[in-house]
Amino acid sequence: MDFGFCGINYKSAGLDIRDIVNFTDSRKMEMFHRLEKEGILQCMILSTCNRSEVYYFYENPRHPEIIRAVYQEMFLQVDLKPYFNHMEREAAIKYLFRVTAGMESQILGEDQILGQVKEAFEFSKAMGYSRKELNGVVRNAVACAKKIKTELKISEFPLSVSYAGIRQLEREYGISGKRVLIIGSGQTAALALRYVRDYGAEKIIVCNRTSSHAKALKAEFPEIDIKDFENRYEVMKECEIVISATASPHLVIRKEKCTIRKEMYFLDLAAPRDIDVSLINVTGCHLMNLDMLEEIVQKNRKERENLIIQGGEIIQESVLQTINWLLTTRVDETIESLQMKCREIAEDSFGYINRKIDLSEREKKIIKRTLEAGFRRLLREPIEELKKLETEEEQDWYRDTLARLFQI
């Protein structure tokens, strides 16, 4: 039994293709059923905005080709041959580990994929298409990703300029318990809003020009307050942090209109700039803009790349452990058959002794336990040697030999 994967991802297929190749739960079930008819009983489908990939165990050398054919039949409106990726055995296992750890993501080391892999795995298990082998491989991949996340803390070096700015605010000033003004209501402003909320801002006020955008933000974040854009300078007076992310071609925060009576932090996420740079010269004012943040992001990118190399070493070790575990599972059936054979012989021997000799209950227990222990001892070393075999060829030879010798 071998491990493989096939599918498409953002590296091989553009968004126009990935939009078509999307596995809903019902499509996953249909794929599972089709593969089951072909003798493929263990598989997991990971379908996100960046990838739609099938991970599976197979026994027939033709199965990988069959899986690709079934996959193509699921999406006849597009020829997938130019976009397909596929691997088998160790390369496929290593790829799953890298995917789960975020090392194959558009944003290196991102955390979201770990949850997506766990969801795909739980769905496969719930539908009955994950057994001992797939369970073991996926669980090891998840454990490895968690180890990398815990030990290397890759996500602490953000590559998003918006998140880098919020993280820097948190480090220098602290966001928890602070009152925050966000100017703008586009995607960047919404991201900043989400981040400061997660960091525990006491109050979040949004000022923007478009009421429909403001209502959409209010629907998603009901706890925020919405104020008119024209009142932004008044609102600033009650806040400690001001974040601006508009598409305005002009400054939206000018120094001469600001009343600064306490220490304040300004984060400018707009290009061109929203916030007057000369505020830096005002006592108690601190300002970060995209030029300053870009240096942080570049430094973080280099740090992440170094950590990714270390993560690759952790993955390689975990992959080898997983492969060794899979090798031992190939002889589990032989070991169980040997143990069953010995239990049968022990039962037969005990039955013969029991019929020939009048034994007390205590004597029966002693003899039975002695026979079972003796046969377990007889098997201990052969079983240990079986588990040490390093190649499938050796395992196959010993399994066949034991089957002939012991008639199992």
XYZ file of C-alpha atoms in Angstrom:
408
model
C 0.000 0.000 0.000
C 1.464 3.380 -1.043
C 0.596 7.052 -0.499
C -0.035 9.567 -3.272
C -1.612 12.898 -4.119
C -2.921 14.659 -7.211
C -4.616 17.976 -7.907
C -4.146 21.621 -8.784
C -2.945 24.635 -6.802
C -2.170 28.326 -7.243
C 1.298 27.523 -8.601
C -0.007 25.457 -11.508
C -3.448 26.962 -12.185
C -4.783 30.520 -12.328
C -7.843 31.754 -10.484
C -10.049 31.184 -13.547
C -9.266 27.441 -13.362
C -9.375 27.218 -9.564
C -12.831 28.839 -9.525
C -14.127 25.953 -11.662
C -12.259 23.162 -9.851
C -13.864 23.413 -6.448
C -14.972 20.455 -4.311
C -18.175 21.057 -2.378
C -19.086 18.445 0.253
C -21.443 16.725 -2.200
C -18.713 16.660 -4.851
C -16.295 15.182 -2.323
C -18.797 12.416 -1.587
C -19.234 11.716 -5.290
C -15.438 11.502 -5.686
C -15.181 9.164 -2.685
C -17.846 6.846 -4.144
C -16.217 6.745 -7.582
C -12.807 5.962 -6.108
C -14.268 3.278 -3.837
C -15.612 1.484 -6.910
C -12.044 1.466 -8.255
C -10.703 -0.111 -5.058
C -9.338 3.097 -3.476
C -10.688 3.051 0.060
C -8.691 5.772 1.828
C -8.629 9.357 0.586
C -8.898 12.964 1.742
C -9.847 15.974 -0.397
C -8.383 19.368 0.504
C -10.232 22.116 -1.370
C -9.489 25.796 -0.655
C -9.271 28.985 -2.726
C -5.633 28.119 -3.507
C -5.734 24.339 -4.002
C -7.945 21.335 -4.738
C -5.941 18.208 -3.976
C -6.717 14.542 -3.336
C -4.509 12.552 -0.933
C -4.938 8.785 -0.988
C -3.575 5.304 -0.297
C -3.494 2.831 -3.158
C -2.490 -0.795 -3.811
C -2.706 -1.165 -7.589
C 0.079 0.594 -9.602
C -2.651 1.821 -11.983
C -4.594 3.583 -9.222
C -2.812 6.979 -9.492
C -3.703 7.122 -13.186
C -7.303 6.104 -12.410
C -7.600 8.817 -9.745
C -6.449 11.495 -12.188
C -8.989 10.247 -14.731
C -11.832 10.322 -12.171
C -10.734 13.784 -11.032
C -10.876 15.037 -14.636
C -14.351 13.530 -15.103
C -15.584 15.617 -12.172
C -14.775 18.815 -14.107
C -15.326 18.110 -17.798
C -15.685 21.805 -18.648
C -11.901 22.278 -18.473
C -8.886 20.200 -19.593
C -6.892 19.726 -16.382
C -3.880 17.896 -17.818
C -1.719 21.045 -18.120
C -2.444 21.964 -14.484
C -2.221 18.609 -12.687
C 0.402 17.936 -10.024
C 0.926 14.422 -8.716
C 3.428 12.581 -6.529
C 3.699 9.166 -4.938
C 5.302 7.600 -1.872
C 7.832 9.643 0.138
C 7.544 12.724 -2.107
C 3.749 12.792 -1.600
C 4.046 12.385 2.181
C 6.599 15.194 2.364
C 4.368 17.413 0.228
C 1.387 16.910 2.592
C 3.595 17.794 5.572
C 4.779 20.968 3.796
C 1.215 21.945 2.851
C -0.011 21.441 6.422
C 2.852 23.560 7.820
C 2.064 26.418 5.409
C 5.284 25.979 3.444
C 3.454 25.547 0.143
C 1.163 28.543 0.739
C 1.218 31.864 -1.077
C 2.101 33.488 2.237
C 4.914 31.322 3.609
C 4.141 29.834 6.996
C 0.511 31.019 7.197
C -1.650 29.341 9.845
C -5.033 29.037 8.120
C -4.108 25.960 6.085
C -3.585 23.879 9.240
C -7.258 24.264 10.174
C -8.298 23.531 6.579
C -6.317 20.265 6.562
C -7.907 19.248 9.878
C -11.397 19.982 8.503
C -10.712 17.944 5.345
C -9.431 15.067 7.477
C -12.443 15.144 9.822
C -14.802 15.075 6.829
C -12.984 12.087 5.322
C -13.108 10.242 8.654
C -16.781 11.020 9.166
C -17.598 9.634 5.705
C -15.606 6.442 6.396
C -12.743 7.038 3.959
C -9.872 7.311 6.418
C -8.430 4.256 8.116
C -5.324 3.403 10.096
C -2.792 4.439 7.429
C -4.360 7.757 6.388
C -5.198 8.555 10.013
C -1.550 8.091 10.947
C -0.083 10.133 8.088
C -2.439 13.112 8.484
C -2.167 13.164 12.274
C 1.622 13.142 11.997
C 1.467 16.006 9.467
C -0.752 18.045 11.819
C 1.492 17.285 14.820
C 4.561 18.305 12.807
C 2.914 21.594 11.735
C 2.009 22.373 15.352
C 5.588 21.634 16.434
C 6.946 24.028 13.790
C 4.430 26.691 14.807
C 5.288 26.312 18.524
C 9.060 26.080 18.201
C 9.742 28.507 15.347
C 6.819 30.963 15.768
C 6.872 31.783 12.044
C 3.549 33.657 12.182
C 5.088 36.202 14.570
C 6.865 37.716 11.560
C 3.895 39.071 9.536
C 4.241 39.656 5.788
C 1.030 41.660 5.451
C 1.819 45.391 5.713
C -1.479 45.963 7.510
C -0.850 43.253 10.082
C 2.802 44.282 10.467
C 1.599 47.779 11.368
C -0.895 46.530 13.940
C 1.712 44.188 15.449
C 4.142 47.083 15.731
C 1.466 49.181 17.445
C 0.836 46.371 19.889
C 4.539 46.000 20.678
C 5.286 49.702 21.097
C 2.106 50.932 22.732
C -0.357 48.138 23.409
C -3.851 48.021 21.911
C -5.821 46.306 24.671
C -8.060 48.782 26.511
C -7.326 51.598 24.016
C -9.824 53.622 21.981
C -9.167 53.365 18.238
C -10.324 55.532 15.336
C -10.262 53.885 11.902
C -10.695 56.153 8.887
C -11.881 54.317 5.770
C -14.086 51.298 5.132
C -12.380 49.353 2.341
C -10.644 46.000 2.593
C -7.505 47.369 4.286
C -9.555 49.266 6.866
C -11.683 46.167 7.532
C -8.535 44.092 8.091
C -7.130 46.677 10.477
C -10.468 46.731 12.313
C -10.416 42.952 12.710
C -6.831 42.983 14.006
C -7.339 45.719 16.623
C -10.528 44.009 17.798
C -8.604 40.744 18.227
C -5.985 42.616 20.263
C -8.678 43.791 22.663
C -9.331 47.442 21.779
C -11.793 48.942 24.274
C -13.692 50.959 21.662
C -13.503 51.141 17.846
C -14.918 54.096 15.914
C -15.068 54.197 12.112
C -15.232 57.377 10.041
C -15.757 57.200 6.299
C -17.428 59.010 3.427
C -19.614 56.160 2.064
C -22.577 55.229 4.260
C -23.227 51.919 2.441
C -19.663 50.776 3.230
C -20.099 51.846 6.833
C -23.339 49.852 7.120
C -21.611 46.766 5.706
C -18.860 47.082 8.340
C -21.474 47.598 11.077
C -23.250 44.421 9.959
C -20.003 42.438 10.267
C -18.792 44.182 13.441
C -21.907 45.289 15.371
C -19.820 46.494 18.331
C -18.240 49.408 16.391
C -19.463 53.024 16.328
C -19.934 54.840 13.000
C -19.282 58.589 12.795
C -19.414 61.054 9.902
C -16.150 61.592 8.063
C -16.401 65.355 8.649
C -16.272 64.781 12.425
C -12.976 62.852 12.353
C -10.956 65.557 14.138
C -13.467 65.724 16.987
C -13.535 61.933 17.305
C -9.702 61.883 17.406
C -9.763 63.789 20.679
C -11.260 60.800 22.512
C -8.925 58.196 20.946
C -5.340 57.087 21.594
C -4.814 55.335 18.248
C -5.710 56.572 14.748
C -5.498 54.250 11.733
C -6.197 55.601 8.260
C -6.655 53.527 5.099
C -8.567 55.477 2.472
C -8.209 55.850 -1.293
C -8.095 59.641 -1.038
C -5.570 61.454 -3.286
C -5.149 64.095 -0.544
C -4.251 64.086 3.142
C -7.200 63.256 5.389
C -5.377 64.118 8.649
C -3.584 67.473 8.609
C -1.304 68.650 11.393
C -2.806 72.124 11.727
C -6.311 70.696 12.342
C -5.231 68.242 15.061
C -5.571 68.952 18.778
C -3.009 66.766 20.560
C -3.365 66.715 24.351
C -2.036 63.238 25.106
C 0.273 60.600 23.679
C -1.119 59.322 20.368
C -0.149 56.724 17.786
C -0.949 57.173 14.090
C -0.833 54.304 11.581
C -1.069 55.333 7.915
C -1.882 52.354 5.658
C -2.720 54.434 2.568
C -0.841 55.124 -0.659
C -0.708 58.021 -1.304
C -0.409 58.997 2.348
C -3.448 59.892 4.428
C -1.662 61.368 7.455
C 0.544 64.465 7.549
C 4.168 63.338 8.114
C 4.933 66.533 10.036
C 2.906 65.136 12.967
C 6.125 63.334 13.898
C 7.413 66.709 15.137
C 4.508 67.163 17.557
C 5.289 66.187 21.148
C 3.523 62.951 22.076
C 2.819 61.939 18.460
C 4.119 58.693 16.946
C 3.611 57.862 13.265
C 4.090 54.775 11.117
C 3.420 54.735 7.386
C 3.936 52.292 4.501
C 7.538 53.366 3.883
C 8.467 52.571 7.475
C 6.457 49.330 7.505
C 7.960 48.036 4.265
C 11.347 47.805 5.970
C 9.770 45.724 8.759
C 8.017 43.456 6.230
C 11.246 42.866 4.272
C 13.069 41.993 7.482
C 10.223 39.641 8.448
C 10.343 37.998 5.016
C 14.041 37.185 5.432
C 13.426 35.902 8.945
C 10.589 33.691 7.708
C 12.747 32.282 4.924
C 15.404 31.314 7.480
C 12.768 29.716 9.709
C 11.287 27.854 6.731
C 14.667 26.148 6.249
C 14.616 25.051 9.894
C 11.006 23.920 9.463
C 12.077 21.821 6.472
C 14.522 19.957 8.699
C 11.774 19.226 11.244
C 9.533 18.015 8.422
C 12.187 15.717 6.984
C 12.657 14.040 10.364
C 8.890 13.616 10.830
C 8.450 12.254 7.290
C 11.117 9.587 7.876
C 9.421 8.586 11.139
C 6.090 8.338 9.318
C 7.574 6.217 6.530
C 9.116 3.858 9.110
C 5.748 3.616 10.857
C 4.022 2.807 7.558
C 6.590 0.078 6.908
C 5.806 -1.563 10.245
C 2.055 -1.412 9.550
C 2.649 -3.572 6.447
C 3.669 -6.478 8.713
C 0.912 -5.913 11.306
C -1.364 -8.452 9.641
C 1.416 -11.076 9.628
C 2.189 -10.390 13.301
C -1.493 -10.670 14.234
C -1.760 -13.940 12.291
C 1.292 -15.345 14.115
C -0.127 -14.319 17.478
C -3.494 -15.838 16.636
C -1.814 -19.091 15.549
C 0.069 -19.252 18.861
C -3.104 -18.529 20.843
C -4.849 -21.372 19.022
C -1.982 -23.786 19.776
C -1.909 -22.677 23.424
C -5.690 -23.249 23.680
C -5.395 -26.700 22.065
C -2.503 -27.677 24.354
C -4.334 -26.491 27.443
C -7.481 -28.329 26.353
C -5.517 -31.581 25.972
C -3.861 -31.226 29.409
C -7.181 -30.324 31.017
C -8.802 -33.462 29.603
C -5.979 -35.755 30.762
C -5.360 -34.367 34.245
C -7.795 -33.417 36.982
C -6.789 -29.828 37.747
C -7.933 -27.337 40.344
C -9.069 -23.882 39.173
C -5.806 -22.387 40.417
C -3.743 -24.988 38.504
C -5.743 -24.356 35.343
C -4.956 -20.613 35.516
C -1.240 -21.244 36.116
C -0.912 -23.710 33.222
C -2.891 -21.525 30.831
C -0.821 -18.446 31.660
C 2.425 -20.405 31.376
C 1.526 -21.703 27.909
C 0.499 -18.231 26.689
C 3.664 -16.632 28.112
C 5.845 -19.288 26.518
C 4.392 -18.723 23.059
C 4.613 -14.937 23.460
C 8.274 -15.337 24.338
C 8.767 -17.560 21.291
C 7.342 -14.836 19.037
C 8.976 -11.804 20.659
C 12.268 -11.840 18.741
C 10.791 -12.751 15.314
C 8.285 -9.896 15.698
C 11.040 -7.435 16.620
C 13.034 -8.511 13.557
C 9.977 -8.127 11.315
C 9.501 -4.549 12.516
C 13.154 -3.734 11.796
C 12.937 -4.673 8.107
C 13.748 -1.572 6.062
C 12.451 -2.433 2.595
C 9.148 -3.665 1.230
C 10.995 -6.405 -0.681
C 12.382 -7.850 2.572
C 8.980 -7.597 4.231
C 7.265 -9.374 1.346
C 9.837 -12.192 1.388
C 9.550 -12.750 5.154
C 5.749 -12.544 5.076
C 5.560 -15.173 2.351
C 8.061 -17.389 4.160
C 6.214 -17.153 7.493
C 2.886 -17.816 5.782
C 4.278 -21.019 4.268
C 6.063 -22.183 7.429
C 3.202 -21.520 9.844
C 0.305 -22.015 7.395
C -1.163 -18.611 8.189
